[in-house]
Short mmCIF file of C-alpha atoms and ligand atoms in Angstrom, two decimals:
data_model
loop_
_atom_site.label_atom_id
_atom_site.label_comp_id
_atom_site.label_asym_id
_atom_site.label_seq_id
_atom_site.Cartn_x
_atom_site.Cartn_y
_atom_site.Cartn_z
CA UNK F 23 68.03 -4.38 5.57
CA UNK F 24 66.18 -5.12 8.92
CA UNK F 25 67.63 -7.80 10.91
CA UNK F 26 66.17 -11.44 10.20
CA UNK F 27 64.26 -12.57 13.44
CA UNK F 28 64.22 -16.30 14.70
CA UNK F 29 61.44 -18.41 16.46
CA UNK F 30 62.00 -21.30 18.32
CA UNK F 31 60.57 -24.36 17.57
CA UNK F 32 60.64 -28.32 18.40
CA UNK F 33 60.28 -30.01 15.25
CA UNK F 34 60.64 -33.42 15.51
CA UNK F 35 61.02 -33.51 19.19
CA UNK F 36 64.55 -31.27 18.12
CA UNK F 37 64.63 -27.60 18.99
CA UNK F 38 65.45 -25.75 16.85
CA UNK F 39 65.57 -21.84 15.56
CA UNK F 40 63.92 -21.02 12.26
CA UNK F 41 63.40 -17.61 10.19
CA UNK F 42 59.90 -16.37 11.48
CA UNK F 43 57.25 -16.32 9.13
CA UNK F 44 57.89 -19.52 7.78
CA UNK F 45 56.23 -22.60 7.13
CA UNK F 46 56.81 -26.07 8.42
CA UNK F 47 57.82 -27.31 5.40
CA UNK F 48 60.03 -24.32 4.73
CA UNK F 49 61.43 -24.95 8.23
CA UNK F 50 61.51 -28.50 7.54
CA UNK F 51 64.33 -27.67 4.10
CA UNK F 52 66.00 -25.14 6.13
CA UNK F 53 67.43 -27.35 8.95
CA UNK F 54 68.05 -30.07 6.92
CA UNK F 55 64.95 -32.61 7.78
CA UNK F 56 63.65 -35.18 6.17
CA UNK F 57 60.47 -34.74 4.35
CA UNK F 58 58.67 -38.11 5.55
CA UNK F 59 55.69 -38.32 3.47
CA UNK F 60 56.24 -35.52 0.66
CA UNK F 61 55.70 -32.11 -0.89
CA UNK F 62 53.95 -31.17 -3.78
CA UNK F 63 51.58 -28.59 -5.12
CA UNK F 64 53.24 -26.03 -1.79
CA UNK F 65 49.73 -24.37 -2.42
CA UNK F 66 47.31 -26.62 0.12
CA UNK F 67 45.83 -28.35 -2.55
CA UNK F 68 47.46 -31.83 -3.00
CA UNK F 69 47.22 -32.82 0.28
CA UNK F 70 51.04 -34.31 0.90
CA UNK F 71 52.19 -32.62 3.60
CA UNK F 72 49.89 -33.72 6.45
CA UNK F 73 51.29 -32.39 9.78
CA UNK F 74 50.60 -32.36 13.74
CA UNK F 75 50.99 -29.76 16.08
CA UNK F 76 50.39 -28.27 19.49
CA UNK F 77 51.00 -24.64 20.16
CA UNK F 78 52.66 -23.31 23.14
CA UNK F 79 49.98 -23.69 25.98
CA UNK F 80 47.42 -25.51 23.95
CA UNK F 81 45.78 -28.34 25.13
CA UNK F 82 45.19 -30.40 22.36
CA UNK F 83 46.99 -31.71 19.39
CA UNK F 84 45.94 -29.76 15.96
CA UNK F 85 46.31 -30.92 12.10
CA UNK F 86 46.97 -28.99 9.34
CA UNK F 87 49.14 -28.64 6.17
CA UNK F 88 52.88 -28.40 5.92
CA UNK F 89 52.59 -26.03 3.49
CA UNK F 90 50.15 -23.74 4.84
CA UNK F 91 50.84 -23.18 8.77
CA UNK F 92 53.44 -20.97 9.81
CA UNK F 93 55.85 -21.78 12.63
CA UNK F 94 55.11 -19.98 16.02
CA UNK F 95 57.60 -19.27 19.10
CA UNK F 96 56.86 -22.53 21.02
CA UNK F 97 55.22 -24.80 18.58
CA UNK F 98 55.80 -28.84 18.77
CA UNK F 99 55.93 -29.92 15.27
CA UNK F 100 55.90 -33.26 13.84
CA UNK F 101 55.14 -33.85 10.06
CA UNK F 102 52.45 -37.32 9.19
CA UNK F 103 53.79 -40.04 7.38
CA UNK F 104 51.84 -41.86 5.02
CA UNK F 105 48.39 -43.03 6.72
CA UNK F 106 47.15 -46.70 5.10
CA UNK F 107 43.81 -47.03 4.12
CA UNK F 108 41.81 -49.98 3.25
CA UNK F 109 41.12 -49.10 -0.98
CA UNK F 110 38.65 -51.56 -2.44
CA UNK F 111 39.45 -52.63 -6.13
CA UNK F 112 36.33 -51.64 -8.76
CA UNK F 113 35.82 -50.94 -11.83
CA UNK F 114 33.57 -48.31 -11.93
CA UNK F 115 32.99 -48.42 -16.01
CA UNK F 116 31.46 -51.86 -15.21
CA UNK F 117 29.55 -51.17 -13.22
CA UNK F 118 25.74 -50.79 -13.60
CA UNK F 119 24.68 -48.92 -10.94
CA UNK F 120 27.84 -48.81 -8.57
CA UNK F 121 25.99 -46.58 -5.69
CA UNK F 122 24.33 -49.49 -5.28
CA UNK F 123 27.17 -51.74 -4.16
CA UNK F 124 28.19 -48.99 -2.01
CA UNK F 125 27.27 -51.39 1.39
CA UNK F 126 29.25 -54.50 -0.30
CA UNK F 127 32.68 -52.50 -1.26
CA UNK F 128 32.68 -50.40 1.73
CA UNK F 129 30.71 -52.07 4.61
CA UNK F 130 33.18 -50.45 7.04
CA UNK F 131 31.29 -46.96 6.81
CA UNK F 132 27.83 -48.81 8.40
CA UNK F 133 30.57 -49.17 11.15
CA UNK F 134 30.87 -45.28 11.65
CA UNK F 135 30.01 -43.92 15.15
CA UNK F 136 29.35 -40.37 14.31
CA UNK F 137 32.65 -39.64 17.23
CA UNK F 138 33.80 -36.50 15.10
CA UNK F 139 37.55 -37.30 15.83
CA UNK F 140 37.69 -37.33 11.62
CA UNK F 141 36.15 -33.51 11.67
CA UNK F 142 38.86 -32.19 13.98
CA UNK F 143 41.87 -33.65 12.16
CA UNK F 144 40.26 -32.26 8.52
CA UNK F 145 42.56 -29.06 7.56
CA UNK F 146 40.32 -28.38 5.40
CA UNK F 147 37.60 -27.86 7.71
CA UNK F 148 35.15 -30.26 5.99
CA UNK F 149 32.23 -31.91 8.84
CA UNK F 150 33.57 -35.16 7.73
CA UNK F 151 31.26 -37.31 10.52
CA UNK F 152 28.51 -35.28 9.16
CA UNK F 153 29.76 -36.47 5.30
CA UNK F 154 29.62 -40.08 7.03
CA UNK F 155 26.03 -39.49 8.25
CA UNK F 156 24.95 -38.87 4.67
CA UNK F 157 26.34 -41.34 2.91
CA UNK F 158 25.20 -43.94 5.54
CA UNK F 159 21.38 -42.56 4.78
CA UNK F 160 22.23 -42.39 1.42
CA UNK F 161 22.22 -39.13 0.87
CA UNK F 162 25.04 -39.13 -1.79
CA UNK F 163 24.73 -35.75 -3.23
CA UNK F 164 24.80 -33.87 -0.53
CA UNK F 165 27.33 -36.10 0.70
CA UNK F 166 29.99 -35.54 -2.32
CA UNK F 167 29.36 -31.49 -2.51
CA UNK F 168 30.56 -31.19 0.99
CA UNK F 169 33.79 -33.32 0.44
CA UNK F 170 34.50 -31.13 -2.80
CA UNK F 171 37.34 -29.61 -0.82
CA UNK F 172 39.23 -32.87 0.10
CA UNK F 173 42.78 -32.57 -0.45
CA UNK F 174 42.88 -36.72 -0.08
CA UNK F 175 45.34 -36.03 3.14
CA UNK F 176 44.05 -39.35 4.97
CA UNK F 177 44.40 -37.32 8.25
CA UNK F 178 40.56 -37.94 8.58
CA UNK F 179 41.18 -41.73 8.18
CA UNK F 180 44.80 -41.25 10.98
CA UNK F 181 42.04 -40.62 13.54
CA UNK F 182 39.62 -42.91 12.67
CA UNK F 183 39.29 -44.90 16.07
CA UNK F 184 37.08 -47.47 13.61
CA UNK F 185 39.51 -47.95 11.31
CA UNK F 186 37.46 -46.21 8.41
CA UNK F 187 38.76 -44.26 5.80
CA UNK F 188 36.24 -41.48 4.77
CA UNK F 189 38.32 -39.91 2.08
CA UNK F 190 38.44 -43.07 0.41
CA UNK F 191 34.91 -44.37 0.82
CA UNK F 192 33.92 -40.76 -0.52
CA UNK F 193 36.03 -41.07 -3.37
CA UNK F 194 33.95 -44.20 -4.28
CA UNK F 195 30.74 -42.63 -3.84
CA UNK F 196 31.79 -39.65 -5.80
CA UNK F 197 32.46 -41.52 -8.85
CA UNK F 198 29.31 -43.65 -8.16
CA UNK F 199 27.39 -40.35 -8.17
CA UNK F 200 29.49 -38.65 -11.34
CA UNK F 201 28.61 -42.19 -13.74
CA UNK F 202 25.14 -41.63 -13.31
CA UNK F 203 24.98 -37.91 -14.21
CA UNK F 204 24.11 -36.96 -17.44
CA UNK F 205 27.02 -35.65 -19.58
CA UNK F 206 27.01 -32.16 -19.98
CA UNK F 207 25.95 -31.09 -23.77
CA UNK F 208 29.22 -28.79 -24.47
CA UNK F 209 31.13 -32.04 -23.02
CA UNK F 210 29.19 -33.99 -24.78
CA UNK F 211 30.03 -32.53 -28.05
CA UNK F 212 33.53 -32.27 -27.81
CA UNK F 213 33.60 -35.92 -26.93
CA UNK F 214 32.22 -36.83 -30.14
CA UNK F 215 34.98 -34.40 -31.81
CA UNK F 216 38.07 -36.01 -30.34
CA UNK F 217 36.36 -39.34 -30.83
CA UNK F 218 35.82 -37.95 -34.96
CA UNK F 219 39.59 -36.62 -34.90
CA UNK F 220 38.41 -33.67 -35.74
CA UNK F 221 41.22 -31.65 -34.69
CA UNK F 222 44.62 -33.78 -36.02
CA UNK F 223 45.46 -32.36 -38.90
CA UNK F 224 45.24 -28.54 -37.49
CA UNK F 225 47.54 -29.99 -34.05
CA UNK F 226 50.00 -31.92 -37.26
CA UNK F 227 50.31 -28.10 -38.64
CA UNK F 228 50.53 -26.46 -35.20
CA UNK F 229 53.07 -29.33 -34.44
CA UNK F 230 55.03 -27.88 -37.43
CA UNK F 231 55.37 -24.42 -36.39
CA UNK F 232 58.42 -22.38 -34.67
CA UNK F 233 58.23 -19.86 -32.34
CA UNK F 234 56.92 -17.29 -34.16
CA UNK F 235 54.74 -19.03 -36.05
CA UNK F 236 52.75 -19.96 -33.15
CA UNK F 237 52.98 -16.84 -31.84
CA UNK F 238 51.20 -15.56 -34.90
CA UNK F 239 48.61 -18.63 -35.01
CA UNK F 240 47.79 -17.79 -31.24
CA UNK F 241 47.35 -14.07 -32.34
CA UNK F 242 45.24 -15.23 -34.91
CA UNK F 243 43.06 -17.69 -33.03
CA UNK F 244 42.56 -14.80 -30.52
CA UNK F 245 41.32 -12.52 -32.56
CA UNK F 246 38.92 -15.05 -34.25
CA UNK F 247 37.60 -15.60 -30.82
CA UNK F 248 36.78 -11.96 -30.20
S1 LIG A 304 36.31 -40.80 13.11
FE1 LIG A 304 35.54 -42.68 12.14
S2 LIG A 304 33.89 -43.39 13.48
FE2 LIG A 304 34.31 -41.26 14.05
S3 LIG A 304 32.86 -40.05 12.80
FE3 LIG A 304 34.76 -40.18 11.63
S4 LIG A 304 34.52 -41.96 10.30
FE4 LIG A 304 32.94 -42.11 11.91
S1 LIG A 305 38.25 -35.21 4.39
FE1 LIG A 305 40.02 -36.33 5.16
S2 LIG A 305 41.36 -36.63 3.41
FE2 LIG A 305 39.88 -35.03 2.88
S3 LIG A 305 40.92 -33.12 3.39
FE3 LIG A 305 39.70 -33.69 5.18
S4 LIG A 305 41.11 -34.88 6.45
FE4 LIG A 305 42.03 -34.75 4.42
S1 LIG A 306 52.58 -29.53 -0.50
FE1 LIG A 306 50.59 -29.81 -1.38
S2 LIG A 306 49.26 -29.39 0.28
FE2 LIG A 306 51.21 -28.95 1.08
#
């Protein structure tokens, strides 16, 4: 078996050596550090492991995931605790037409100076000022398919020198947006199904089975299907 190779790192403002072709957070459980803020999905998707970086010779500080960036000879690591961000309490299902009270829940985002700083810190390499400029001329749609990708890491909102939190006020919006769209009909329908119980007494029987029993049933249902 080859022999394992080591990279040096500062994590934490520690140096320390770590397999290569790790991640952070892998680093992070092999030496022992705490994980400040917290691990999840370990797939870049739930947006937990928010860190901050700057690679050997670079000039500026970078964001990214835990999860997702591997360590590199040099790198100065430290991982993002929790970020606060100003959440507004609604009730979206009572609302009429929340979109509209968009500028009264969130009046912070009319505050937005189109700086960028949000954009640079997004790992997921969303234009978030740009998302900001859309929402503030009220163009919501386009708005809420570009932030489709938000992993809801708040390191958008960390660098915020206005104190705004886009993930959150997009979040809003999105639901805003969603409540006014017509259900789809296939949605629709099975809606009115769960709402009928149409389907307890077949789960009470498929409740009742052993293992082979629902093996068969699923063999069953899968043939039906084709
Ligand atoms: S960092 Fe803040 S002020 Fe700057 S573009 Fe993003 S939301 Fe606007
Ligand atoms: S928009 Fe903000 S919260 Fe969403 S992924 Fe980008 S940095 Fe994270
Ligand atoms: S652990 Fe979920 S994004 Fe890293």
């Amino acid at each position: 078996m080859p022999d394992k190779k080591y990279v040096s790192i500062f994590l934490e403002g520690r140096k320390i050596k770590v397999p290569e072709g790790y991640t952070v957070i892998e680093a992070l459980w092999d030496t022992g550090h705490d994980i400040k803020r917290g691990v999840g999905c370990l797939s870049g998707l739930c947006g937990a492991c928010a860190i901050a970086y700057l690679e050997p010779g670079g000039k500026r500080v970078k964001f990214g995931l835990g999860c997702q960036t591997i360590v590199k000879e040099g790198m100065n690591i430290t991982v993002m605790p929790f970020f606060p961000s100003r959440t507004a309490q609604y009730n979206i299902s009572q609302m009429e037409r929340p979109i509209e009270k968009l500028k009264e829940i969130y009046p912070e985002l009319y505050m937005c100076q189109s700086c960028g700083f949000c954009s640079v810190a997004c790992p997921e390499w969303i234009n978030v000022s740009k998302v900001m400029s859309f929402l503030k001329s009220g163009e919501y749609e386009k708005a809420t398919e570009m932030m489709l990708d938000c992993i809801l890491c708040g390191l958008c909102a960390s660098r915020c020198p206005r104190g705004i939190a886009p993930q959150i006020i997009s979040l809003f919006v999105q639901r805003a947006v969603e409540k006014e769209r017509p259900l789809p009909e296939n949605l629709k329908r099975r809606l009115a199904e769960l709402e009928d119980l149409k389907y307890e007494e077949l789960w009470a029987e498929i409740f009742k089975l052993d293992e082979n029993g629902l093996r068969e049933f699923c063999e069953k249902a899968r043939k039906e299907k084709d």
